Short mmCIF file of N, CA and C and ligand atoms in Angstrom, two decimals:
data_model
loop_
_atom_site.label_atom_id
_atom_site.label_comp_id
_atom_site.label_asym_id
_atom_site.label_seq_id
_atom_site.Cartn_x
_atom_site.Cartn_y
_atom_site.Cartn_z
N MET A 1 -2.15 11.95 22.89
CA MET A 1 -2.53 12.22 21.96
C MET A 1 -3.65 13.45 21.50
N ALA A 2 -3.25 13.61 20.56
CA ALA A 2 -4.30 14.94 20.36
C ALA A 2 -6.06 14.79 20.12
N ARG A 3 -6.72 15.59 20.71
CA ARG A 3 -7.96 15.00 21.28
C ARG A 3 -8.96 14.87 19.93
N ALA A 4 -8.70 15.30 19.13
CA ALA A 4 -9.23 15.25 17.84
C ALA A 4 -9.24 13.93 16.91
N LEU A 5 -7.69 13.48 17.46
CA LEU A 5 -7.52 11.99 17.09
C LEU A 5 -8.21 10.92 17.84
N LYS A 6 -8.28 11.42 19.46
CA LYS A 6 -8.92 10.36 20.21
C LYS A 6 -10.33 10.23 19.89
N THR A 7 -11.14 11.17 19.65
CA THR A 7 -12.61 11.48 18.95
C THR A 7 -12.52 10.78 18.25
N GLN A 8 -11.72 10.73 17.08
CA GLN A 8 -12.15 10.09 15.95
C GLN A 8 -11.97 8.69 16.43
N MET A 9 -10.78 8.42 17.14
CA MET A 9 -10.66 6.62 17.03
C MET A 9 -11.73 6.00 18.18
N ALA A 10 -12.41 6.89 19.00
CA ALA A 10 -13.36 6.27 19.75
C ALA A 10 -14.43 6.14 18.96
N GLN A 11 -14.65 6.89 17.90
CA GLN A 11 -16.11 6.54 16.81
C GLN A 11 -15.79 5.74 16.05
N ALA A 12 -14.37 5.21 16.06
CA ALA A 12 -14.28 4.09 14.87
C ALA A 12 -15.12 2.68 15.14
N THR A 13 -15.28 1.91 13.92
CA THR A 13 -16.23 0.79 14.08
C THR A 13 -14.85 -0.31 14.49
N LYS A 14 -13.94 -0.06 13.77
CA LYS A 14 -12.68 -1.16 13.67
C LYS A 14 -13.52 -2.14 12.64
N LYS A 15 -14.37 -2.00 11.95
CA LYS A 15 -14.58 -2.79 10.43
C LYS A 15 -13.94 -2.49 9.58
N PRO A 16 -13.73 -3.30 8.71
CA PRO A 16 -12.31 -3.00 7.57
C PRO A 16 -13.39 -1.99 6.38
N ILE A 17 -12.51 -1.03 6.32
CA ILE A 17 -12.98 0.07 4.99
C ILE A 17 -11.80 -0.12 3.90
N LYS A 18 -12.37 0.80 2.73
CA LYS A 18 -11.12 0.81 1.50
C LYS A 18 -11.01 2.09 1.41
N LEU A 19 -10.00 2.04 1.18
CA LEU A 19 -8.99 3.62 0.94
C LEU A 19 -8.43 3.11 -0.18
N THR A 20 -7.54 4.53 -0.81
CA THR A 20 -6.23 4.03 -1.86
C THR A 20 -5.04 4.79 -1.03
N VAL A 21 -4.07 4.33 -1.52
CA VAL A 21 -2.97 4.28 -0.87
C VAL A 21 -2.02 4.66 -2.26
N ASP A 22 -1.34 5.46 -2.84
CA ASP A 22 -0.84 5.80 -3.78
C ASP A 22 -1.12 5.13 -5.24
N ASN A 23 -2.75 5.40 -5.02
CA ASN A 23 -3.30 4.87 -6.32
C ASN A 23 -3.34 3.45 -5.92
N LYS A 24 -3.36 2.77 -5.03
CA LYS A 24 -3.51 1.75 -4.94
C LYS A 24 -4.68 1.07 -3.98
N GLN A 25 -5.53 0.78 -4.44
CA GLN A 25 -6.48 -0.11 -3.21
C GLN A 25 -6.12 -0.68 -2.01
N ALA A 26 -6.86 -0.48 -0.96
CA ALA A 26 -6.13 -0.92 0.58
C ALA A 26 -7.20 -1.38 1.08
N THR A 27 -7.30 -2.30 2.24
CA THR A 27 -8.41 -2.48 3.17
C THR A 27 -7.62 -2.54 4.64
N THR A 28 -8.14 -1.48 5.61
CA THR A 28 -7.52 -1.60 6.89
C THR A 28 -8.69 -1.58 7.78
N PRO A 29 -8.62 -1.57 8.89
CA PRO A 29 -9.44 -1.30 9.94
C PRO A 29 -9.99 0.00 10.18
N ASP A 30 -11.07 0.38 10.16
CA ASP A 30 -11.79 1.39 10.37
C ASP A 30 -11.02 2.27 11.94
N GLY A 31 -10.54 3.15 11.62
CA GLY A 31 -9.70 3.92 13.04
C GLY A 31 -8.12 3.55 13.13
N ALA A 32 -7.34 2.94 11.78
CA ALA A 32 -5.99 2.75 11.77
C ALA A 32 -5.57 4.22 11.37
N THR A 33 -4.66 4.17 12.28
CA THR A 33 -3.74 5.74 11.83
C THR A 33 -3.23 5.07 10.61
N ILE A 34 -3.27 6.52 9.89
CA ILE A 34 -2.60 6.76 8.28
C ILE A 34 -1.32 5.80 8.19
N PRO A 35 -0.14 6.22 9.05
CA PRO A 35 0.84 5.19 8.50
C PRO A 35 0.53 3.79 8.79
N ASN A 36 -0.25 3.31 9.79
CA ASN A 36 -0.34 1.80 9.77
C ASN A 36 -1.12 1.38 8.30
N ALA A 37 -2.41 2.23 8.00
CA ALA A 37 -2.77 1.68 6.91
C ALA A 37 -1.69 1.55 5.48
N CYS A 38 -0.74 2.76 5.61
CA CYS A 38 0.04 2.81 4.55
C CYS A 38 0.88 1.63 4.49
N LYS A 39 1.39 1.49 5.80
CA LYS A 39 2.16 0.27 6.09
C LYS A 39 1.63 -1.27 5.25
N ALA A 40 0.61 -1.48 5.63
CA ALA A 40 -0.29 -2.51 5.16
C ALA A 40 -0.62 -2.45 4.06
N ALA A 41 -0.72 -1.24 3.24
CA ALA A 41 -0.68 -1.30 1.62
C ALA A 41 0.65 -1.23 1.14
N GLY A 42 1.79 -1.58 1.33
CA GLY A 42 3.15 -1.44 1.41
C GLY A 42 3.87 -0.19 1.05
N ALA A 43 3.28 1.04 1.41
CA ALA A 43 3.68 2.69 1.48
C ALA A 43 4.48 2.59 2.98
N TYR A 44 5.56 3.39 2.54
CA TYR A 44 6.30 3.35 4.23
C TYR A 44 6.10 5.04 4.18
N VAL A 45 5.74 5.41 5.42
CA VAL A 45 5.41 6.73 5.87
C VAL A 45 6.61 6.91 6.93
N PRO A 46 7.51 7.45 6.73
CA PRO A 46 8.39 7.66 7.96
C PRO A 46 7.72 8.44 9.61
N THR A 47 8.01 8.27 10.59
CA THR A 47 7.86 8.84 11.86
C THR A 47 9.08 8.91 12.47
N LEU A 48 8.72 10.04 13.20
CA LEU A 48 9.85 10.25 14.23
C LEU A 48 9.33 10.78 15.49
N CYS A 49 8.45 11.29 16.11
CA CYS A 49 8.30 12.03 17.09
C CYS A 49 7.02 10.72 17.59
N TYR A 50 6.26 10.16 16.62
CA TYR A 50 5.22 9.51 17.06
C TYR A 50 5.66 7.92 17.90
N LEU A 51 5.15 7.87 18.99
CA LEU A 51 5.32 6.34 19.77
C LEU A 51 4.10 6.08 20.33
N LYS A 52 3.54 4.69 19.99
CA LYS A 52 2.12 4.55 20.19
C LYS A 52 1.93 4.67 21.51
N ASP A 53 0.77 5.10 22.15
CA ASP A 53 0.43 5.10 23.66
C ASP A 53 1.47 5.94 24.45
N ILE A 54 2.36 6.30 23.62
CA ILE A 54 3.36 7.31 24.82
C ILE A 54 3.46 8.64 24.11
N ASN A 55 3.79 8.71 22.82
CA ASN A 55 3.81 9.96 22.25
C ASN A 55 3.16 10.30 21.22
N GLU A 56 1.78 10.95 20.96
CA GLU A 56 1.05 11.22 19.84
C GLU A 56 1.00 12.29 19.59
N ILE A 57 1.59 12.89 19.60
CA ILE A 57 1.41 14.56 19.59
C ILE A 57 1.35 15.47 18.33
N GLY A 58 2.50 14.38 17.66
CA GLY A 58 2.04 15.06 16.12
C GLY A 58 2.88 16.10 15.92
N THR A 59 4.33 16.42 16.20
CA THR A 59 4.91 17.54 16.19
C THR A 59 6.09 18.05 15.21
N CYS A 60 6.49 16.79 14.48
CA CYS A 60 7.65 17.02 14.31
C CYS A 60 7.42 17.05 12.58
N HIS A 61 6.09 16.54 12.19
CA HIS A 61 5.69 16.65 10.41
C HIS A 61 6.67 15.80 9.49
N ILE A 62 7.48 14.83 10.17
CA ILE A 62 8.07 14.15 9.31
C ILE A 62 7.05 13.09 8.37
N CYS A 63 6.06 13.13 8.77
CA CYS A 63 5.22 11.79 8.17
C CYS A 63 4.04 12.88 7.24
N LEU A 64 4.54 13.89 7.02
CA LEU A 64 3.30 14.54 5.93
C LEU A 64 3.23 13.85 5.03
N VAL A 65 1.50 13.91 4.59
CA VAL A 65 1.22 12.99 3.28
C VAL A 65 0.32 13.86 2.56
N GLU A 66 -0.36 13.81 1.62
CA GLU A 66 -1.02 14.53 0.64
C GLU A 66 -2.54 13.50 0.69
N MET A 67 -3.83 14.15 0.96
CA MET A 67 -5.16 13.42 0.81
C MET A 67 -5.74 14.57 0.24
N GLU A 68 -6.31 13.65 -1.08
CA GLU A 68 -6.91 14.33 -1.70
C GLU A 68 -8.46 14.98 -1.18
N GLY A 69 -8.59 16.05 -1.49
CA GLY A 69 -9.87 16.80 -0.92
C GLY A 69 -9.13 17.58 0.29
N TYR A 70 -7.94 17.43 0.50
CA TYR A 70 -7.35 18.61 1.66
C TYR A 70 -6.12 19.46 0.54
N ASN A 71 -6.44 20.67 1.07
CA ASN A 71 -5.97 21.62 0.65
C ASN A 71 -4.39 22.08 0.79
N GLN A 72 -3.88 20.96 1.86
CA GLN A 72 -2.51 21.05 2.82
C GLN A 72 -2.24 19.81 3.00
N LEU A 73 -0.98 19.59 3.32
CA LEU A 73 -0.34 18.37 3.87
C LEU A 73 -1.17 18.36 4.99
N VAL A 74 -1.19 16.92 5.65
CA VAL A 74 -1.87 16.51 6.97
C VAL A 74 -0.69 15.33 7.34
N ALA A 75 -0.11 15.72 8.97
CA ALA A 75 0.43 14.57 9.45
C ALA A 75 -0.35 13.20 9.73
N ALA A 76 0.05 12.45 9.23
CA ALA A 76 -0.44 11.12 9.00
C ALA A 76 -0.61 10.42 10.30
N CYS A 77 0.65 10.63 11.27
CA CYS A 77 0.43 10.00 12.24
C CYS A 77 -1.08 10.68 13.45
N ASP A 78 -1.01 11.81 13.28
CA ASP A 78 -1.98 12.43 13.95
C ASP A 78 -3.54 11.88 13.21
N ASN A 79 -3.69 11.32 12.24
CA ASN A 79 -5.21 11.42 11.37
C ASN A 79 -5.34 9.80 11.52
N ILE A 80 -6.84 9.15 11.36
CA ILE A 80 -7.08 8.06 11.05
C ILE A 80 -7.54 7.90 9.85
N THR A 81 -7.73 6.67 9.32
CA THR A 81 -8.11 6.69 7.98
C THR A 81 -9.88 6.46 7.99
N LEU A 82 -10.12 7.06 6.86
CA LEU A 82 -11.62 7.49 6.42
C LEU A 82 -12.30 6.37 5.40
N ARG A 83 -13.42 6.15 5.13
CA ARG A 83 -13.66 5.32 4.21
C ARG A 83 -13.69 6.14 2.86
N GLY A 84 -12.91 5.44 2.02
CA GLY A 84 -12.82 6.18 0.65
C GLY A 84 -11.83 7.58 0.60
N MET A 85 -10.78 7.31 1.55
CA MET A 85 -10.39 8.22 1.26
C MET A 85 -8.95 7.88 0.50
N ALA A 86 -8.13 8.98 -0.17
CA ALA A 86 -7.12 8.57 -0.82
C ALA A 86 -5.84 9.60 -0.54
N VAL A 87 -4.85 8.77 -0.23
CA VAL A 87 -3.49 8.92 0.57
C VAL A 87 -2.64 9.12 -0.56
N HIS A 88 -1.67 10.14 -0.55
CA HIS A 88 -0.23 10.02 -1.52
C HIS A 88 0.77 9.83 -0.62
N THR A 89 1.53 9.32 -0.60
CA THR A 89 3.10 9.07 0.20
C THR A 89 4.35 9.65 -0.40
N ASN A 90 3.92 9.57 -2.07
CA ASN A 90 5.07 9.55 -2.32
C ASN A 90 5.17 10.71 -3.56
N THR A 91 4.52 11.52 -3.61
CA THR A 91 4.49 13.10 -4.40
C THR A 91 5.94 13.98 -4.25
N VAL A 92 6.23 14.46 -4.96
CA VAL A 92 7.24 15.65 -4.95
C VAL A 92 6.95 16.42 -3.92
N VAL A 93 5.58 17.14 -3.75
CA VAL A 93 5.40 17.99 -2.68
C VAL A 93 5.83 17.16 -1.17
N VAL A 94 5.51 16.18 -0.95
CA VAL A 94 5.73 15.09 0.05
C VAL A 94 7.13 14.96 0.55
N GLN A 95 7.94 14.79 -0.65
CA GLN A 95 9.24 14.48 -0.58
C GLN A 95 9.86 15.69 0.11
N VAL A 96 9.74 17.22 -0.32
CA VAL A 96 10.08 17.99 -0.18
C VAL A 96 9.70 18.70 1.40
N ALA A 97 8.56 18.85 1.62
CA ALA A 97 7.73 19.23 3.03
C ALA A 97 8.71 19.26 4.01
N PRO A 98 8.96 17.99 4.36
CA PRO A 98 9.51 17.80 5.78
C PRO A 98 11.10 18.99 5.74
N ALA A 99 11.42 18.71 4.63
CA ALA A 99 12.90 19.43 4.38
C ALA A 99 12.22 21.41 4.88
N VAL A 100 11.25 21.77 4.15
CA VAL A 100 10.91 22.78 4.02
C VAL A 100 10.40 23.28 5.57
N HIS A 101 9.61 22.15 5.92
CA HIS A 101 9.12 22.42 7.56
C HIS A 101 10.15 22.75 8.76
N THR A 102 11.45 21.99 8.08
CA THR A 102 12.18 22.05 9.42
C THR A 102 13.75 23.14 8.87
N ALA A 103 13.24 23.77 7.62
CA ALA A 103 14.36 24.86 7.18
C ALA A 103 14.72 26.07 8.25
S1 FES B 1 5.52 11.20 13.20
FE1 FES B 1 6.09 13.40 14.24
S2 FES B 1 4.28 14.29 12.91
FE2 FES B 1 4.11 12.43 12.54
#
């Protein structure tokens, strides 16, 4: 697991937080990974290299999502949810990114 993600998860309170996934309000435990939060909100984020507690290094970038306020795509499996964050899983940029990344 990446050190930054470990630090973020250690600081998480596990209390429910609200965020937006694909323009829909969602509630997830503080510290949930973005793919888990998206799944709870009914959005699918594919993962390939991520295996919970086994391989959490975030290298394949198949799970890229857009986060409002960030100027680049982020690996969802390598980041946790934050209160009020807005995630987009189904934009054109997100759909094309894995193909561009592996080309
Ligand atoms: S699943 Fe591989 S980087 Fe996220």
